[in-house]
mmCIF file of C-alpha atoms in Angstrom:
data_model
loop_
_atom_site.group_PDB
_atom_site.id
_atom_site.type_symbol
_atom_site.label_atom_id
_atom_site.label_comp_id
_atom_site.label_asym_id
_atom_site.label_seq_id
_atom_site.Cartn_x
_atom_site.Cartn_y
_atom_site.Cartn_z
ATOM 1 C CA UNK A 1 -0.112 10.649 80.192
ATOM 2 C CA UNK A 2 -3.522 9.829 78.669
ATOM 3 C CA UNK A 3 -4.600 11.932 75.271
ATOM 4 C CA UNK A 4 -6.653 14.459 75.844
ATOM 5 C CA UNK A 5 -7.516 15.078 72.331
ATOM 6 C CA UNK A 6 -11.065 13.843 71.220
ATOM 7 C CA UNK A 7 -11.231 10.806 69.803
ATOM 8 C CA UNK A 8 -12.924 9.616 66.261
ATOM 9 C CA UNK A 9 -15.963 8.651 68.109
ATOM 10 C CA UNK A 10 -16.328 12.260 69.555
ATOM 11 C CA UNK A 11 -15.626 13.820 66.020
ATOM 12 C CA UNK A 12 -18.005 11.242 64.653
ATOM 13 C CA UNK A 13 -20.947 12.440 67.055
ATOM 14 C CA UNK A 14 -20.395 15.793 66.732
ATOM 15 C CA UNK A 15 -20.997 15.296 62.661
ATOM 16 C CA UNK A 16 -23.959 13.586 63.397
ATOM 17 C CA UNK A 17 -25.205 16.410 65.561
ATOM 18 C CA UNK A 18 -24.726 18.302 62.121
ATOM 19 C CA UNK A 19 -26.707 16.085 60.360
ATOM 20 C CA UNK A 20 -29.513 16.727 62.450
ATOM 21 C CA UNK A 21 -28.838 20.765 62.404
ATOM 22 C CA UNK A 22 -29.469 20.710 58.705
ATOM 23 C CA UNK A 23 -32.823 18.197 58.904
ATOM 24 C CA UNK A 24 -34.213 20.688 61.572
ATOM 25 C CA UNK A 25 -33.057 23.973 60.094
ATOM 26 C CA UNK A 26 -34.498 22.912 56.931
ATOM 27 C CA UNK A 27 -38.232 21.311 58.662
ATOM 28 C CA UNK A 28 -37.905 25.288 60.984
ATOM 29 C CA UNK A 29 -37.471 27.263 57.239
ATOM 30 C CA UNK A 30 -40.517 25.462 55.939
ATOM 31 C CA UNK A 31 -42.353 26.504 59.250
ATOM 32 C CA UNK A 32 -41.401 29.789 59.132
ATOM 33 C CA UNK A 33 -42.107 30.057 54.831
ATOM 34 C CA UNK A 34 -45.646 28.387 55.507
ATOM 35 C CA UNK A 35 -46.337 30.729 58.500
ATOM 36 C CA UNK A 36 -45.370 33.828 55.724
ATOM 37 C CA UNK A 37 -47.701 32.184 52.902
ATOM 38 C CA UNK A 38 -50.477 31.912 55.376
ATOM 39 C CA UNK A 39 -50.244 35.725 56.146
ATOM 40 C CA UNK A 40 -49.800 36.678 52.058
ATOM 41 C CA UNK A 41 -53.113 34.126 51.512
ATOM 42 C CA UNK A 42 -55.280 35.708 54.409
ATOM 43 C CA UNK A 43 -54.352 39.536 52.322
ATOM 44 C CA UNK A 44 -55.829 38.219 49.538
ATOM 45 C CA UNK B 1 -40.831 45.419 31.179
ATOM 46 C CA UNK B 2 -42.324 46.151 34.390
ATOM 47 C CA UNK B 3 -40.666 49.628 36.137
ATOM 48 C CA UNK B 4 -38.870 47.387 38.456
ATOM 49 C CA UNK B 5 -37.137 45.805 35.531
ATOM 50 C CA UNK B 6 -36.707 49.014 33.948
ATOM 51 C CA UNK B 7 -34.907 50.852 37.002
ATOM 52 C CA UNK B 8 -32.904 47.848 37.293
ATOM 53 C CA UNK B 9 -32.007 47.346 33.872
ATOM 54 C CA UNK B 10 -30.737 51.122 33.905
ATOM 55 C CA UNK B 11 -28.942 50.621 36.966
ATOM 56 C CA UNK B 12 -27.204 47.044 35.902
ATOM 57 C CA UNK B 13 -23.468 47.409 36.115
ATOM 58 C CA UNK B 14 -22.892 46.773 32.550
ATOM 59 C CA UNK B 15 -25.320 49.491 31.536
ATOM 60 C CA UNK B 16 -22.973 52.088 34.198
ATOM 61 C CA UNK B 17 -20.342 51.144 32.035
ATOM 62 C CA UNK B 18 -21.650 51.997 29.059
ATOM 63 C CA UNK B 19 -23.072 55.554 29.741
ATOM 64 C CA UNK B 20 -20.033 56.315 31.558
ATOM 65 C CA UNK B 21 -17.762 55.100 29.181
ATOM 66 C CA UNK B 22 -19.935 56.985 26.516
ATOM 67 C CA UNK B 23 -19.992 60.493 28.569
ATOM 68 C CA UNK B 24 -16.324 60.170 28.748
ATOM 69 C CA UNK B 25 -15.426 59.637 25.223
ATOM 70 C CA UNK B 26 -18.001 62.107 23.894
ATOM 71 C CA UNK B 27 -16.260 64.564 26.628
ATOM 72 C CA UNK B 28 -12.884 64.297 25.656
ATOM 73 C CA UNK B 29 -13.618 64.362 21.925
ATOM 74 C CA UNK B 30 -15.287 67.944 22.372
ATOM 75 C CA UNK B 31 -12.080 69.173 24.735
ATOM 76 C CA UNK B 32 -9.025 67.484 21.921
ATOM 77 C CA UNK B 33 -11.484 69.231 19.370
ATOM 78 C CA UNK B 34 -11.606 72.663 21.548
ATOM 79 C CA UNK B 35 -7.923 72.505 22.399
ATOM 80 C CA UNK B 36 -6.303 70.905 18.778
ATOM 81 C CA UNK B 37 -8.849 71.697 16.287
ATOM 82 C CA UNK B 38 -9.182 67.769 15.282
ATOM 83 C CA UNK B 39 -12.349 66.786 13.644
ATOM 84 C CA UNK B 40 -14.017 63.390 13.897
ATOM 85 C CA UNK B 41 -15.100 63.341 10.171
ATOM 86 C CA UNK B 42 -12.349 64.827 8.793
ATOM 87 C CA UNK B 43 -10.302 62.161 10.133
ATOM 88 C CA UNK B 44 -12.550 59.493 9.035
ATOM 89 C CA UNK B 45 -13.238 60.672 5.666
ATOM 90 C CA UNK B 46 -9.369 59.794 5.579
ATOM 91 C CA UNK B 47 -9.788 57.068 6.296
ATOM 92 C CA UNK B 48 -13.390 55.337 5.074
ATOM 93 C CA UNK B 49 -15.087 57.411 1.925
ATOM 94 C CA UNK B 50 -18.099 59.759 1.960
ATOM 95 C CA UNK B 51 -20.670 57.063 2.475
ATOM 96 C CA UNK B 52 -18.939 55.266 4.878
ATOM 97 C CA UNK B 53 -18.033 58.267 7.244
ATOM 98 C CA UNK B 54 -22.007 58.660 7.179
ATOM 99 C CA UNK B 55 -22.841 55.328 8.622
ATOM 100 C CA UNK B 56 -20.074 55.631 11.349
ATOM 101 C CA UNK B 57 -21.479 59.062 12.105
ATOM 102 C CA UNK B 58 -24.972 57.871 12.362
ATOM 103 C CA UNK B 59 -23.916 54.556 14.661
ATOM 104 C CA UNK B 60 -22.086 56.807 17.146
ATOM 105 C CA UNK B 61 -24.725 59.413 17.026
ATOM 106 C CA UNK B 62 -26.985 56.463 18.145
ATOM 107 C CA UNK B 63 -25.015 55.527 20.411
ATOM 108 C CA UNK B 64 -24.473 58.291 22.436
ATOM 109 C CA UNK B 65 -28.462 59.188 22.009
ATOM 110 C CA UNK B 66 -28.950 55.135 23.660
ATOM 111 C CA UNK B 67 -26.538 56.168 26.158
ATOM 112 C CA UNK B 68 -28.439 59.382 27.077
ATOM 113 C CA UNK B 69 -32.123 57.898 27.831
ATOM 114 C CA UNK B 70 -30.183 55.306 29.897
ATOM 115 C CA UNK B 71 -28.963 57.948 31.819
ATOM 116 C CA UNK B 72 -32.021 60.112 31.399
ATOM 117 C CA UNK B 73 -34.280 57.016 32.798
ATOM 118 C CA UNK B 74 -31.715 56.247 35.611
ATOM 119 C CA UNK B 75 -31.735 59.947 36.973
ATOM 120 C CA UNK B 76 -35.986 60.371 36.891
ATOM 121 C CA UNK B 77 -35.852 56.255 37.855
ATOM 122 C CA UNK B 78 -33.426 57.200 41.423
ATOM 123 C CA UNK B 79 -35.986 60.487 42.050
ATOM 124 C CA UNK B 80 -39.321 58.999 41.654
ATOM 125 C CA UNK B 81 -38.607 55.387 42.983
ATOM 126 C CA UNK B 82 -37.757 53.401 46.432
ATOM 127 C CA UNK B 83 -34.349 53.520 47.290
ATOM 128 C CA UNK B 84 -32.448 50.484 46.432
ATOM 129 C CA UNK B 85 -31.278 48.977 49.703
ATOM 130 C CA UNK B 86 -29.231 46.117 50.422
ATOM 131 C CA UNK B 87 -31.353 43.361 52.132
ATOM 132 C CA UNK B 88 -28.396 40.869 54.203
ATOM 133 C CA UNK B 89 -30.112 36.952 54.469
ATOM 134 C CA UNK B 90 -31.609 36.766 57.998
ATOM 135 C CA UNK B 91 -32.400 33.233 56.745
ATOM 136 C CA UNK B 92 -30.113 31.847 60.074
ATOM 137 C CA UNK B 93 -31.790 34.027 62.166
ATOM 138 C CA UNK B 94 -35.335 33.646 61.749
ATOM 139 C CA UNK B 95 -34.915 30.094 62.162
ATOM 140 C CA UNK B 96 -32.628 30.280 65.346
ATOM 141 C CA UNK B 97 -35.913 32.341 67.053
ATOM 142 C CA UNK B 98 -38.396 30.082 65.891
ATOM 143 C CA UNK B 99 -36.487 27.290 66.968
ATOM 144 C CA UNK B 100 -36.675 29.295 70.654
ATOM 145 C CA UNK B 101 -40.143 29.848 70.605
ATOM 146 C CA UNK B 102 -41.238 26.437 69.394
ATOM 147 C CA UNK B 103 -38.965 24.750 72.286
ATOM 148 C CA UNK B 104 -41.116 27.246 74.928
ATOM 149 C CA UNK B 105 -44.331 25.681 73.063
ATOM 150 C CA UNK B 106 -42.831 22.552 73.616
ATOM 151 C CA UNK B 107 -42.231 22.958 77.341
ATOM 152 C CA UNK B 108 -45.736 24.429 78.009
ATOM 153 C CA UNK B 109 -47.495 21.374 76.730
ATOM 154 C CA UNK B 110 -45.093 18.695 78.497
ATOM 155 C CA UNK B 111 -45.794 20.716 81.832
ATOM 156 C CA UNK B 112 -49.840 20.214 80.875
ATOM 157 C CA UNK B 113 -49.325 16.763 80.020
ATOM 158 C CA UNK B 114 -47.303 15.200 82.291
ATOM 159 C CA UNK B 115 -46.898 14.581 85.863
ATOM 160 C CA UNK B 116 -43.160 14.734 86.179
ATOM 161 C CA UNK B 117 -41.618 18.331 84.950
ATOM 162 C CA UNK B 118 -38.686 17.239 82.522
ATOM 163 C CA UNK B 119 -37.510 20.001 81.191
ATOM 164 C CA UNK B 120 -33.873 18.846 80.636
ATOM 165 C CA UNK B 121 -34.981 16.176 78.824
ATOM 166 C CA UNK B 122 -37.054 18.674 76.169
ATOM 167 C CA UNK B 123 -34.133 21.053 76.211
ATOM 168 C CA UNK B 124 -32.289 19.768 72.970
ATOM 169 C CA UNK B 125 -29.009 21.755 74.430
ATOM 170 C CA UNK B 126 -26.438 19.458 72.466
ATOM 171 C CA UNK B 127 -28.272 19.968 68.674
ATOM 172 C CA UNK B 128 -29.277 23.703 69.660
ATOM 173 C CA UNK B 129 -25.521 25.147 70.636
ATOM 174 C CA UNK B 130 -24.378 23.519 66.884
ATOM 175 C CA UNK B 131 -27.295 24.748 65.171
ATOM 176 C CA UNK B 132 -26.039 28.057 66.620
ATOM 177 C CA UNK B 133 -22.257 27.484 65.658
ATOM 178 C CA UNK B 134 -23.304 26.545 62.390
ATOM 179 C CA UNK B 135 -25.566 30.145 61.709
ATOM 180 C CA UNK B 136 -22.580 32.375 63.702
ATOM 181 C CA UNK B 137 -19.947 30.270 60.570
ATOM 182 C CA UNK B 138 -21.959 31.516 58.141
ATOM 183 C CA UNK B 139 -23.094 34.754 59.674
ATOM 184 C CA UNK B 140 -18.934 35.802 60.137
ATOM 185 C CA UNK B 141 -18.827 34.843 56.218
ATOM 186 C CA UNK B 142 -21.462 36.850 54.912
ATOM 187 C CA UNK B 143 -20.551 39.848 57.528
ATOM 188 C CA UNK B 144 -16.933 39.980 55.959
ATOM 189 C CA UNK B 145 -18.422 39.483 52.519
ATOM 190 C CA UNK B 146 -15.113 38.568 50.713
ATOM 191 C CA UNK B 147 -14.745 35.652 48.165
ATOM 192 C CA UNK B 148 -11.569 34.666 49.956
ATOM 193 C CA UNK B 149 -12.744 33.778 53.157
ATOM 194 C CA UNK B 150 -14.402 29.944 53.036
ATOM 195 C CA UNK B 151 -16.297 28.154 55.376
ATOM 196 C CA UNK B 152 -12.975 26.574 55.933
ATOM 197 C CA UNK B 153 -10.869 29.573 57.123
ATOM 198 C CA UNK B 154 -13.675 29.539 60.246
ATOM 199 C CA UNK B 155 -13.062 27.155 63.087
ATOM 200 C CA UNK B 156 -15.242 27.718 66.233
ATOM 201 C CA UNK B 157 -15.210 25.185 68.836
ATOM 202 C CA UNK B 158 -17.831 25.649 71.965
ATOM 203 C CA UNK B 159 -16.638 24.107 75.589
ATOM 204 C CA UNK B 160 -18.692 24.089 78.696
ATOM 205 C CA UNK B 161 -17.796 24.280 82.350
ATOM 206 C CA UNK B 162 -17.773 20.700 83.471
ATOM 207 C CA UNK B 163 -20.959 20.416 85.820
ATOM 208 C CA UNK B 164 -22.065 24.042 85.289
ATOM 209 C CA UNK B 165 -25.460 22.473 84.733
ATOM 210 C CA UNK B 166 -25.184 21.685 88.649
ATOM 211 C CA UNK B 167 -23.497 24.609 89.530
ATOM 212 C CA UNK B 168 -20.256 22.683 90.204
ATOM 213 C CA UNK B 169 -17.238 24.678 90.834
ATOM 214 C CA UNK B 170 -15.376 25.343 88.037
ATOM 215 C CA UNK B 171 -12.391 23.941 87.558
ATOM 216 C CA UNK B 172 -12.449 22.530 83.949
ATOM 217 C CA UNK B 173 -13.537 23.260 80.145
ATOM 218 C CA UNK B 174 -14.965 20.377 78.913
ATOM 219 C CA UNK B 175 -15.586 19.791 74.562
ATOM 220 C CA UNK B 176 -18.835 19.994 73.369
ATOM 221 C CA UNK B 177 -18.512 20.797 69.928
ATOM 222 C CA UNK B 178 -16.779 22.049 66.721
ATOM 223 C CA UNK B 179 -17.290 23.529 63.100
ATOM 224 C CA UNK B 180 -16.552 22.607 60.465
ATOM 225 C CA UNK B 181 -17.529 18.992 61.639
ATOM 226 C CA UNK B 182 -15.865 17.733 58.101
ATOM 227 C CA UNK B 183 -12.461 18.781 59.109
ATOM 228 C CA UNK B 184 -10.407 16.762 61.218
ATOM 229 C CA UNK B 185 -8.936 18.602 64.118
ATOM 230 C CA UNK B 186 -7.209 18.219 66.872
ATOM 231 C CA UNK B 187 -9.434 19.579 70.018
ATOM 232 C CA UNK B 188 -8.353 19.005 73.384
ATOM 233 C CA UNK B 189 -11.060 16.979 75.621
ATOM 234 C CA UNK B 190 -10.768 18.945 78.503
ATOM 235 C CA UNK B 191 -8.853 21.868 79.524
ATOM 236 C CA UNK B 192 -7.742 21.811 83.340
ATOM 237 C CA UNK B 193 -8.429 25.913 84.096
ATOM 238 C CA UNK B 194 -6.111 25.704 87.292
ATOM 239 C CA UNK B 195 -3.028 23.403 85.650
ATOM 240 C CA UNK B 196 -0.106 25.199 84.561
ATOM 241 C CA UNK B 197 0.109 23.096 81.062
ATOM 242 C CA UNK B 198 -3.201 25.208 79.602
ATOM 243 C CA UNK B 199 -1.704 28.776 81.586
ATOM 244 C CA UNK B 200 -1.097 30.414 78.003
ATOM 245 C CA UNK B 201 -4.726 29.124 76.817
ATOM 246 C CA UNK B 202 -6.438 32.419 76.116
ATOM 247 C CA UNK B 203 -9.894 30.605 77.126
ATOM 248 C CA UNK B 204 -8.081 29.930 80.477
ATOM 249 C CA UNK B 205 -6.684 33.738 80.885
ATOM 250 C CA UNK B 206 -9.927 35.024 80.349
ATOM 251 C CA UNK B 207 -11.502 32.988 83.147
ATOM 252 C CA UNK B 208 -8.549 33.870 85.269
ATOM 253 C CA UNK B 209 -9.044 37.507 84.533
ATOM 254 C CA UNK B 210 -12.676 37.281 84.389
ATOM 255 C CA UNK B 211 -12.953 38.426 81.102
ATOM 256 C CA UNK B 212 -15.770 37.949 78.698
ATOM 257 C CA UNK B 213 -13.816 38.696 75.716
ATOM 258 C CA UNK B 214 -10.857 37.999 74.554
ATOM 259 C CA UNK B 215 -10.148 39.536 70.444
ATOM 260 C CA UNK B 216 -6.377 38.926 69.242
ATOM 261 C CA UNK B 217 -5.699 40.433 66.166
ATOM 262 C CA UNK B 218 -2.162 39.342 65.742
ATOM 263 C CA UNK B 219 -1.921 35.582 66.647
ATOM 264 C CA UNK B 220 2.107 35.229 65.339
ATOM 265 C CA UNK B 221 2.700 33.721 69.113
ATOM 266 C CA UNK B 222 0.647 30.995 68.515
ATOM 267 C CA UNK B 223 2.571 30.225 64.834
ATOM 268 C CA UNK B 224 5.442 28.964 67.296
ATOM 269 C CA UNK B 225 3.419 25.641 68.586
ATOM 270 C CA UNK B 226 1.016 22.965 67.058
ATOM 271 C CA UNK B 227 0.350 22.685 62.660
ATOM 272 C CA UNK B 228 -3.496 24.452 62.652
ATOM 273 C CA UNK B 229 -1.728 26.808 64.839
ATOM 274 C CA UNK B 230 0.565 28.229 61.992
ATOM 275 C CA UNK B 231 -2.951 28.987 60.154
ATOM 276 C CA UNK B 232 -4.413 31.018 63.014
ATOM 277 C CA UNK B 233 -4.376 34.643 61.360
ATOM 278 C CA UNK B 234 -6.969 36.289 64.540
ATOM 279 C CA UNK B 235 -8.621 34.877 67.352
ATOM 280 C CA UNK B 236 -11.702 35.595 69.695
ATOM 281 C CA UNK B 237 -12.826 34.060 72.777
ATOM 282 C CA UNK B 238 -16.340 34.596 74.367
ATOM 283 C CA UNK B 239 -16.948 33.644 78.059
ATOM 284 C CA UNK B 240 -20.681 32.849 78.960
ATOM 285 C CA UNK B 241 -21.360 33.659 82.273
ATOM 286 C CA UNK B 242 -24.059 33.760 84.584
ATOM 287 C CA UNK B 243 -23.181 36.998 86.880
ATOM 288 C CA UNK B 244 -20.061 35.911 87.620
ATOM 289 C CA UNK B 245 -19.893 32.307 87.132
ATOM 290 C CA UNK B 246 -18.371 30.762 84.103
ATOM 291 C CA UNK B 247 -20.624 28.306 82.328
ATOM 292 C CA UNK B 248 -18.636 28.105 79.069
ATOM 293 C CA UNK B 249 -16.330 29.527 76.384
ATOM 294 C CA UNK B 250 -17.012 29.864 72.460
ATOM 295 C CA UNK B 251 -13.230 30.018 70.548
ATOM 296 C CA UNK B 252 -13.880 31.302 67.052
ATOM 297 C CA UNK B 253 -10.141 31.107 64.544
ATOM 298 C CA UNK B 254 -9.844 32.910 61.246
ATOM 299 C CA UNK B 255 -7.747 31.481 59.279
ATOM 300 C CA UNK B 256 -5.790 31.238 56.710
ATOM 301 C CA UNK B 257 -6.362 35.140 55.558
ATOM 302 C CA UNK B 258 -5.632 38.496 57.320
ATOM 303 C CA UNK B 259 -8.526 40.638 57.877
ATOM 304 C CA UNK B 260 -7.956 43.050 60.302
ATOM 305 C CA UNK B 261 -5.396 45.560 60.835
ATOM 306 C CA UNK B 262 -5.481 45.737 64.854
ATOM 307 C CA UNK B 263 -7.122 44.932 67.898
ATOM 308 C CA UNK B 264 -9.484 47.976 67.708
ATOM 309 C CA UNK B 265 -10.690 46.728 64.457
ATOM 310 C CA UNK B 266 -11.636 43.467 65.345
ATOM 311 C CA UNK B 267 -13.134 44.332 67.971
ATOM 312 C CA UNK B 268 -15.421 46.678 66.428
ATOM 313 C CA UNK B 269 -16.302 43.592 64.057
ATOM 314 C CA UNK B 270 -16.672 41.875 66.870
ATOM 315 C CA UNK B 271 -19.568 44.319 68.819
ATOM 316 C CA UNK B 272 -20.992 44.900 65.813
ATOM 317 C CA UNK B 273 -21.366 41.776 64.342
ATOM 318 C CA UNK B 274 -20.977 39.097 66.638
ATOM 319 C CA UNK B 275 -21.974 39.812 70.342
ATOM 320 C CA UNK B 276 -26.088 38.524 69.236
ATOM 321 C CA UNK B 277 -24.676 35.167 69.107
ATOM 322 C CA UNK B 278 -22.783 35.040 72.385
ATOM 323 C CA UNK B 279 -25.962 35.891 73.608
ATOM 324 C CA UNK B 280 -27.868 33.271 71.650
ATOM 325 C CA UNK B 281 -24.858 30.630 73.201
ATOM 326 C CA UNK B 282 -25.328 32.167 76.121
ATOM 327 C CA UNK B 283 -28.685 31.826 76.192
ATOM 328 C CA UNK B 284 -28.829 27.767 75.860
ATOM 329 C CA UNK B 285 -26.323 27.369 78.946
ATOM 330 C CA UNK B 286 -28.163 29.921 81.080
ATOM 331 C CA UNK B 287 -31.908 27.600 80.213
ATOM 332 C CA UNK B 288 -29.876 24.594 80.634
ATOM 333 C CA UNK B 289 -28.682 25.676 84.138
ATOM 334 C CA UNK B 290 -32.252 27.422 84.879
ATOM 335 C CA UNK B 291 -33.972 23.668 83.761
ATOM 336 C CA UNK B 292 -31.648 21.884 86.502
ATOM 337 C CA UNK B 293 -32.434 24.257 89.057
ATOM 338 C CA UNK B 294 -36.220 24.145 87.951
ATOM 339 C CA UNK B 295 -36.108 20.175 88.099
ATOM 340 C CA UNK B 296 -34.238 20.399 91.545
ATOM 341 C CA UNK B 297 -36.764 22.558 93.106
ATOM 342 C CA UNK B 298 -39.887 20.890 91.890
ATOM 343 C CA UNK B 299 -38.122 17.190 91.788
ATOM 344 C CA UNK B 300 -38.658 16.754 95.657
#
């Protein structure tokens, strides 16, 4: 019976899809910071 | 010291201790001295002479006058200021709804811009559903708040229906993703929802029974089978369904540490804590299927 158990090449992708989680989570926090800092500079 | 620093300096743990520990000697001194008749200077002049006794008089009279404006400050400090609340990081979930709205953004200007409507192909399904894995991990660890529970004692692994894009008929679970990605697992591939080798798979009882939740607070059946399995402490399952049609199933595994009594606690934890992700999961599989539809209908 074949293995049905993901292989290194699945585990390997599915890191690299972390990878890019952190890049965009961290580009989407600066987004929503600068959005923020726009609304605090307009108050003044 | 601004009144912020101030209130907080009264209210700093260490400073608790102090007036409290201070309250509670100076009480009990005045209730031994009520009840036996002991004096604090007699008994030190005993021990240190005349001069002596003075300065020890003096520091603990200073003391317990330090200890009083703390308390003094704290007391006008709680009346007259805001009331300290907790604020939880929503760091995960600001993100996760910008990330939403951008995509939309996204979507409008591809329809304005080009001829062919793509909208699979701008739907970044396979980054979003781990970006959401990775916020519900640490969400569960800052919910339960306890120094015990690491990002390694959470395993959540997300499957989808194969075809459910298509509306195929469902017949299998197929892997789609995991976290922690750093930890080497075994996951199975697929998981055959009609064969009798996956029957006692809770993700396959709950499509059976048409559940959208399955929460197991006592997991010792699983201990019999499989190394991780020994490790698996409680257990939750969430179906995501469009009406009645299973599109996919998110497994989350504590392990490692016990942390809730029974069934009716973790599920509480659960609804309370938890069910805004399903729906965020949920949400990705129902645009996924909604794009396909979308590209069938206007693809002709």
């Amino acid at each position: 019976m074949a293995n049905n158990d993901i292989s290194k090449n699945d585990k390997d992708q599915n890191k690299k899809r972390y990878e890019q989680v952190e890049k965009l989570k961290a580009e989407l926090a600066k987004e929503v910071k600068n959005e923020f800092k726009n609304v605090r500079e307009k108050k003044k | 010291m601004s009144l912020k620093k101030v209130k907080n300096f009264v209210n700093d743990p260490k400073a608790l201790l102090f007036t409290e520990l201070t309250n509670l000697m100076v009480i009990s001194y005045f209730l031994i001295k009520k009840i036996t008749n002991i004096s604090l200077t007699d008994g030190l002049n005993k021990i240190f002479h005349e001069g002596a006794t003075s300065f020890v008089i003096a520091f603990l009279l200073i003391v317990i006058l330090i200890s009083t404006i703390i308390v003094a400050i704290r007391i006008v400090a709680d009346k007259f200021f805001a009331v300290e609340i907790a604020i939880g990081s929503t760091a995960g979930s600001n993100e996760l709804s910008k990330l939403a709205n951008k995509e939309i953004s996204s979507h409008i200007k591809n329809i304005r811009t080009e001829n062919k409507i793509e909208f699979l192909k701008h739907h970044h399904f396979d980054i979003n559903i781990p970006f959401i894995v990775k916020e519900l991990s640490s969400h569960i660890r800052d919910t339960i708040n306890s120094k015990k529970v690491k990002s390694r004692d959470i395993f959540i692994s997300v499957y989808k229906t194969t075809g459910f894009e298509f509306q195929n008929d469902v017949r299998e679970l197929s892997y789609l993703t995991h976290y922690d990605p750093h930890r080497d697992v075994v996951v199975s591939r697929t998981i055959d929802l009609k064969a009798d080798k996956y029957k006692n798979y809770e993700c396959v009882k709950l499509f059976k029974e048409g559940k959208n939740l399955v929460a197991k607070s006592n997991c010792d059946d699983y201990h019999k089978t499989g190394k991780r399995n020994k490790k698996i402490m409680h257990y939750i399952a969430f179906g995501l369904y469009r009406d009645d049609y299973l599109m996919g199933v998110v497994n989350i595994e504590f392990l490692n540490n016990k942390l809730f009594n029974d069934d009716d606690d973790l599920e509480e934890f659960v609804y309370k804590n938890l069910i805004g992700y399903k729906h965020l999961v949920e949400y990705q599989f129902l645009k996924r299927q909604f794009f396909s539809a979308l590209e069938g209908y206007y693809g002709e």
